[in-house]
Short mmCIF file of C-alpha atoms and ligand atoms in Angstrom, two decimals:
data_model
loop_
_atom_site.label_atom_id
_atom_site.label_comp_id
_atom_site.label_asym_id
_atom_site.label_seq_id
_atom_site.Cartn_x
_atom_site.Cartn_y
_atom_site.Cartn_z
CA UNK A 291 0.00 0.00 0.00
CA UNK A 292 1.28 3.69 -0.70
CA UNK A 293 -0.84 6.66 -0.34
CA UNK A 294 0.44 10.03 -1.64
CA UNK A 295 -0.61 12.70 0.05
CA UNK A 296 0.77 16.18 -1.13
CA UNK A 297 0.16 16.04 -4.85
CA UNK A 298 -1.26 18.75 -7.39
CA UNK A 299 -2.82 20.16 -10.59
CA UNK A 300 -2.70 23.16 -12.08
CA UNK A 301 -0.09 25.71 -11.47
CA UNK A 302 0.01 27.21 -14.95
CA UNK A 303 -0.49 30.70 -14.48
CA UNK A 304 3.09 30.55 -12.43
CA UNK A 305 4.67 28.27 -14.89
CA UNK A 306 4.11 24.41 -13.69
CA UNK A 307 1.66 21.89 -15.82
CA UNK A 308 -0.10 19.26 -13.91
CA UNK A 309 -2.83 17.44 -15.51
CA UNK A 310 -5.33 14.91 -13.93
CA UNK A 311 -4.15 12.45 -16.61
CA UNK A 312 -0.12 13.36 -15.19
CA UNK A 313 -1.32 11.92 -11.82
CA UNK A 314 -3.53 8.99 -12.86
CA UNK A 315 -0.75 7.77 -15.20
CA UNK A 316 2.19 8.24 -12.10
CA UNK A 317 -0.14 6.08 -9.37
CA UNK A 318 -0.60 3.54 -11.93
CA UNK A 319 3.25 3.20 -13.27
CA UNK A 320 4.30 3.76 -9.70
CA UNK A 321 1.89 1.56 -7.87
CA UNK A 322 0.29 4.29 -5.58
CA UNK A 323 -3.23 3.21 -4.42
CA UNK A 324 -4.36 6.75 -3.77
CA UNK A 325 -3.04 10.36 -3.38
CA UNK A 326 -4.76 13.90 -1.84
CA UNK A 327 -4.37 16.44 -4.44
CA UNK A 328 -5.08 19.92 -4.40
CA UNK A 329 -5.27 22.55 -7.33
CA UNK A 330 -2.26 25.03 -7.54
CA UNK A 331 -4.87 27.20 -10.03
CA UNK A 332 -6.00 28.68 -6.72
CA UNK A 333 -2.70 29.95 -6.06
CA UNK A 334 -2.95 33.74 -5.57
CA UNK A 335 0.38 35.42 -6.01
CA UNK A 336 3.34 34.65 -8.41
CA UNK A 337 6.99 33.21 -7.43
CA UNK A 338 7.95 36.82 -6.50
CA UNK A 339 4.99 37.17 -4.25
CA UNK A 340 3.24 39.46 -6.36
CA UNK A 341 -0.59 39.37 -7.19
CA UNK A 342 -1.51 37.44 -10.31
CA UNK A 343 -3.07 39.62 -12.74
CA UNK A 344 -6.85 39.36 -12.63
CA UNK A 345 -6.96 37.49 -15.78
CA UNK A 346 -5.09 34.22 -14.31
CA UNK A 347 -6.51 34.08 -10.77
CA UNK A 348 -9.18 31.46 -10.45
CA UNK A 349 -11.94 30.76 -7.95
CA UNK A 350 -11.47 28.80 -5.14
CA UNK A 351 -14.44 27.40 -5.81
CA UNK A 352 -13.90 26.70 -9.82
CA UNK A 353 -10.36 24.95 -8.98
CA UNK A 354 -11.84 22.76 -6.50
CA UNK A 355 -14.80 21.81 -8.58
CA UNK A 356 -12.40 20.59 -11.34
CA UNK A 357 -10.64 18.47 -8.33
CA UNK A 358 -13.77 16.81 -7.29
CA UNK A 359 -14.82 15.99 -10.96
CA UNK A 360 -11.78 14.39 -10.92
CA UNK A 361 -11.71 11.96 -7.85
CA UNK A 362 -15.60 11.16 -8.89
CA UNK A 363 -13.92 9.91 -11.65
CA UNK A 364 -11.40 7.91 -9.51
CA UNK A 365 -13.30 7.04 -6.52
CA UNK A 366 -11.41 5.16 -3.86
CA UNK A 367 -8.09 6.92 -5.75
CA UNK A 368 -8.35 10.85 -5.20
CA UNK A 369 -9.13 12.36 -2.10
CA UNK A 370 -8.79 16.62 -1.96
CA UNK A 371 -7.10 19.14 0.07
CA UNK A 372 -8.98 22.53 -1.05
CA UNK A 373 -6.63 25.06 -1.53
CA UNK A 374 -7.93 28.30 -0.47
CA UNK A 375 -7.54 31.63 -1.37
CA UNK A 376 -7.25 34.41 1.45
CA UNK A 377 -6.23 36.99 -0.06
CA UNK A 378 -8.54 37.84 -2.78
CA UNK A 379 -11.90 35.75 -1.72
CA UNK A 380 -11.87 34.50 1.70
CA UNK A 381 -14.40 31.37 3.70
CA UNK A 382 -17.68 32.15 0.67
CA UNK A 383 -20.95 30.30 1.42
CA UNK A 384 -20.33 28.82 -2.34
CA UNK A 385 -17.25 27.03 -1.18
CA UNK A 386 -18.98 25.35 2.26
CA UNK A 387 -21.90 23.92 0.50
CA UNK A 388 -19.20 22.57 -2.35
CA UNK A 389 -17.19 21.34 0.59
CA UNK A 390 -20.23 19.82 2.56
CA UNK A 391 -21.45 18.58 -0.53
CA UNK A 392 -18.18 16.23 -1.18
CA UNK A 393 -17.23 16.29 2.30
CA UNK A 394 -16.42 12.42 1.72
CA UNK A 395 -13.63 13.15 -0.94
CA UNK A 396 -12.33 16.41 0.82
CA UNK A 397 -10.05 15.29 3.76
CA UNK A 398 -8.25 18.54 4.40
CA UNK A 399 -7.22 22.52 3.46
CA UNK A 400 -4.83 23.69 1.93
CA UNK A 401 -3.01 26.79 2.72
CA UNK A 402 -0.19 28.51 0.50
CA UNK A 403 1.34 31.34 2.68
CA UNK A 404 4.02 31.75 -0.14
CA UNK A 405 1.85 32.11 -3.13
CA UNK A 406 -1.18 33.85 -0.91
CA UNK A 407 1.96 36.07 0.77
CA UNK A 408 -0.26 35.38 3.98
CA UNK A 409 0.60 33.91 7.60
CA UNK A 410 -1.63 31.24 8.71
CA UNK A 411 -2.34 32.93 11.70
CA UNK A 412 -3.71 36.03 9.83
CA UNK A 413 -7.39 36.83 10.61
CA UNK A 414 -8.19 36.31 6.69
CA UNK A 415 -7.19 32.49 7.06
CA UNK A 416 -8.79 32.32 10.64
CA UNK A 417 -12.24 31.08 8.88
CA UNK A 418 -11.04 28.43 7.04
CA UNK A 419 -9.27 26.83 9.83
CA UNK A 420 -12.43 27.37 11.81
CA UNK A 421 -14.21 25.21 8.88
CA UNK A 422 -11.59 22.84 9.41
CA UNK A 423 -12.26 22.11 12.80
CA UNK A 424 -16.34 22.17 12.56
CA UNK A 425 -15.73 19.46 9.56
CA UNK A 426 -12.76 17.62 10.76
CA UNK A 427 -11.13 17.98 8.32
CA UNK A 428 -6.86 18.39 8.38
CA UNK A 429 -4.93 21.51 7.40
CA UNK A 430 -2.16 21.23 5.08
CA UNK A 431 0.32 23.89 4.69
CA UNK A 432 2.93 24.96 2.41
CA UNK A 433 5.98 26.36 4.72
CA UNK A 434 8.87 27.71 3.43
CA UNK A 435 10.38 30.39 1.41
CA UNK A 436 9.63 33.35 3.72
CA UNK A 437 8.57 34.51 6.98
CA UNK A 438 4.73 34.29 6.51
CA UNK A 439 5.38 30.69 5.49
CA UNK A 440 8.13 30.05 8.23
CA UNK A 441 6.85 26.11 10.33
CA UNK A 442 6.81 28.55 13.10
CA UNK A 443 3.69 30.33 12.05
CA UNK A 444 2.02 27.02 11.33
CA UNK A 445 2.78 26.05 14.81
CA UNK A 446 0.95 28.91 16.19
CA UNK A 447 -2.09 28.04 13.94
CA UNK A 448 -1.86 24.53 15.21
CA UNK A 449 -1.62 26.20 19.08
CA UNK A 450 -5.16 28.05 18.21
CA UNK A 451 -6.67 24.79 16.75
CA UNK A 452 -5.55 21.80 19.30
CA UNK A 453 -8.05 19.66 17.74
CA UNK A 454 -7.04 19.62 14.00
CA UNK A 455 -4.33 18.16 12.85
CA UNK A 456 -1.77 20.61 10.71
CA UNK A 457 0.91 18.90 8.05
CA UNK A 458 4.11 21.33 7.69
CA UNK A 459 4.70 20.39 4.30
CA UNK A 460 8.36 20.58 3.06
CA UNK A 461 9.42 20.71 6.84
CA UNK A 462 10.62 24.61 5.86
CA UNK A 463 11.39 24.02 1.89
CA UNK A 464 15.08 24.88 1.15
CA UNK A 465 15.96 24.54 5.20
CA UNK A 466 17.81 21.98 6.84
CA UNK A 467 14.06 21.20 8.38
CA UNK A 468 15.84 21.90 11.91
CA UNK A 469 13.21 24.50 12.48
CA UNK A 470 10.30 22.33 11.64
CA UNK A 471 11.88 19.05 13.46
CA UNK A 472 12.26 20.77 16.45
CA UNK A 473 8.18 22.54 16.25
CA UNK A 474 7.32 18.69 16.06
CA UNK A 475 8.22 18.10 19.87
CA UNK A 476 6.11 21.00 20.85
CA UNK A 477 2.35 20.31 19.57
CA UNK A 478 0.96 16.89 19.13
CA UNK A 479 -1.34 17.92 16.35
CA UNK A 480 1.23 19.31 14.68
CA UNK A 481 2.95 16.53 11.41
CA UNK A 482 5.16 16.47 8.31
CA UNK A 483 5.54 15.62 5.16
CA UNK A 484 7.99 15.00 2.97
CA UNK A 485 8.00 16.87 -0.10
CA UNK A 486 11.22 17.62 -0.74
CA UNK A 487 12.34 16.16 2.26
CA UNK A 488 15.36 14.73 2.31
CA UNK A 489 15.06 11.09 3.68
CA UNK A 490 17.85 12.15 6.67
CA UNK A 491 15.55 14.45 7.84
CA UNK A 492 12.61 12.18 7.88
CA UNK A 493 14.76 9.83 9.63
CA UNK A 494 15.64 12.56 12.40
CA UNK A 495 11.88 13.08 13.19
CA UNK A 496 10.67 9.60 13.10
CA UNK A 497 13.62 8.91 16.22
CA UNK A 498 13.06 12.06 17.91
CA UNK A 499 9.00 11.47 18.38
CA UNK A 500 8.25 8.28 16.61
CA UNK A 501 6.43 6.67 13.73
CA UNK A 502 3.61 8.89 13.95
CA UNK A 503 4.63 12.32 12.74
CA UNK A 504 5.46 12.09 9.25
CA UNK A 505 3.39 11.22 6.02
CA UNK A 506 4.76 10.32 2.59
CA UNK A 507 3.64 13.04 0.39
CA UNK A 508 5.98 14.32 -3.11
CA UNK A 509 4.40 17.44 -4.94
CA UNK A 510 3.86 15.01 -8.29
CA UNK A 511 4.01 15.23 -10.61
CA UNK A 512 5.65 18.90 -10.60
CA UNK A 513 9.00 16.87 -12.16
CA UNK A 514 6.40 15.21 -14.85
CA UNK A 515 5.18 11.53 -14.43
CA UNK A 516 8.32 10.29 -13.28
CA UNK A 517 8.58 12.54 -10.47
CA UNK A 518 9.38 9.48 -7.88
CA UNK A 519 12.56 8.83 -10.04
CA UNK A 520 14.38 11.87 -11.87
CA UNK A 521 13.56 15.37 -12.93
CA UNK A 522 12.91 16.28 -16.47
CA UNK A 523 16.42 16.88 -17.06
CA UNK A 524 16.96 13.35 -16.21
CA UNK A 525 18.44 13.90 -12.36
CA UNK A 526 17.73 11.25 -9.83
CA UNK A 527 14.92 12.46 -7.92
CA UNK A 528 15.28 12.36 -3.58
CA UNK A 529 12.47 10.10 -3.40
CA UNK A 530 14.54 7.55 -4.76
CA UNK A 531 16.20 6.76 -1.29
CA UNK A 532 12.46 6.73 0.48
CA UNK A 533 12.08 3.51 -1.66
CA UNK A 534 15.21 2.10 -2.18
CA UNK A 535 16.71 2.68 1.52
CA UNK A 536 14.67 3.64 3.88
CA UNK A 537 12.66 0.50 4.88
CA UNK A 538 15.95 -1.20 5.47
CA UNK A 539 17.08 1.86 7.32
CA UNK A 540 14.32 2.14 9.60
CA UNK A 541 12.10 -1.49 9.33
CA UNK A 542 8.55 -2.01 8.43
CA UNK A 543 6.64 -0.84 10.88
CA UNK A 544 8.01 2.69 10.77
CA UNK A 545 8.42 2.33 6.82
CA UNK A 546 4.84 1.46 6.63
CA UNK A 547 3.54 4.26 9.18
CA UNK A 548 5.00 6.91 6.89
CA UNK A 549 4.22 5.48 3.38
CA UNK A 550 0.41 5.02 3.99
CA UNK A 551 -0.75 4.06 7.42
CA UNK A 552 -0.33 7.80 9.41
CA UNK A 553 -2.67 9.02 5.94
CA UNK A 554 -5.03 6.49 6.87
CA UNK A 555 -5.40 7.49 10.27
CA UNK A 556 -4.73 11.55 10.53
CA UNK A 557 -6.19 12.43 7.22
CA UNK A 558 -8.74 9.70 6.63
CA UNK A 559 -7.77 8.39 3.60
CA UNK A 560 -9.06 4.86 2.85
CA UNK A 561 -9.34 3.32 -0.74
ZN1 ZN B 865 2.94 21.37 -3.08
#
């Protein structure tokens, strides 16, 4: 079994291409059974943090409507995280009743405080996570890249919200993941992923608080449909080492845990 739980479509207003038919094609080559995805067309700002021009922002609401279209197609495959947007729309009454609606697909939200130059903690996001906790659903979080998106500010959110379970995804992208290792000793509803993790890091948490902390998720298929393996340029991906050495590293139960059994249980993913 191998659950993916931080992949995406969209993106193309800030330059990546991920299609439905990217994803469906990876879990079959790649044996994943199923995968949370969330659509990057929601993203609000551009890779220098600047608005998107009106003409390439998209609803909330259309984004995640082309998400659940696609896991009714997959059922038992795709689950959603609904990536949210802020900035420019904030918690609408269109996008509970869509939620509510396909509350069985949707297992979490998504927050981008890069690309919606927003904290977590801001009183714009407050809503959603309020949502969160009335629907139980999970909050996943981009964190990275600048001080709005810095683990720490997840960590408060997580303080505000004992009850729902947050995912610092990337532990800090482009970090040593110190930061976010050490936030993981601090608040139990507080977890990682490990998008662009690398596997020593993942290692680190899993013997500083156990098996129960970290979730196998990738961003596929931003490096195309062989994401797992090598980059379009043909570079050996990181993810390589989460299947070729890290079950021997760290045995099966652990292995297992992180690959599919902690998605099970925090976000409620079951094929
Ligand atoms: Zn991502």
């Amino acid at each position: 079994m191998l659950i993916d739980m931080h992949m995406h479509t969209g993106g193309e207003a800030v330059g990546f291409h991920m299609t439905p038919e990217m994803i469906i094609q990876l879990m079959e080559k790649y044996r994943v059974n199923c995968a949370m995805v969330s659509n990057g067309d929601a993203g609000e700002c551009d890779h220098q943090q600047n608005p998107l021009p009106v003409e390439l922002q998209v609803t909330q609401e259309k984004a995640l409507q082309e998400n659940i279209n696609f896991a009714r197609a997959n059922k038992g495959k795709i689950f959603l995280a609904v990536w949210v947007k802020p900035r420019f729309q904030g918690l609408t009454y269109e996008l509970c009743k869509l939620i509510e609606d396909n509350i069985d697909i949707i297992k979490a939200i998504k927050l981008h405080p890069y690309h919606s130059a927003i904290s977590p903690t801001d009183k714009r996001v407050i809503p959603y996570l309020e949502f969160a906790k009335q629907y139980n659903l999970a909050v996943i979080s981009h964190t990275g890249g600048c001080e709005d998106a810095s683990p720490t500010n997840l960590y408060k959110a997580a303080k505000m919200f004992p009850s729902v379970p947050f995912i610092m995804a990337h532990m800090g992208l482009e970090s040593d993941n110190s930061e976010a290792i050490e936030l993981l000793g601090k608040a139990d509803n507080l977890f990682g992923d490990t998008a662009w993790v690398p596997m020593n890091s993942t290692i680190k948490a899993i013997q500083k608080y156990g098996t129960h902390r970290m979730m196998f998720g990738t961003d596929s298929p931003i490096d195309g449909v062989d994401t797992y393996k090598c980059n379009p340029w043909g570079e050996r991906s990181m993810y390589v080492d989460y299947f070729e050495k890290l079950r021997d590293i760290i045995g099966d139960n652990a292995y297992d845990d992180l690959m599919y059994r902690n998605a099970q249980e925090i976000l409620k993913i079951k094929p």
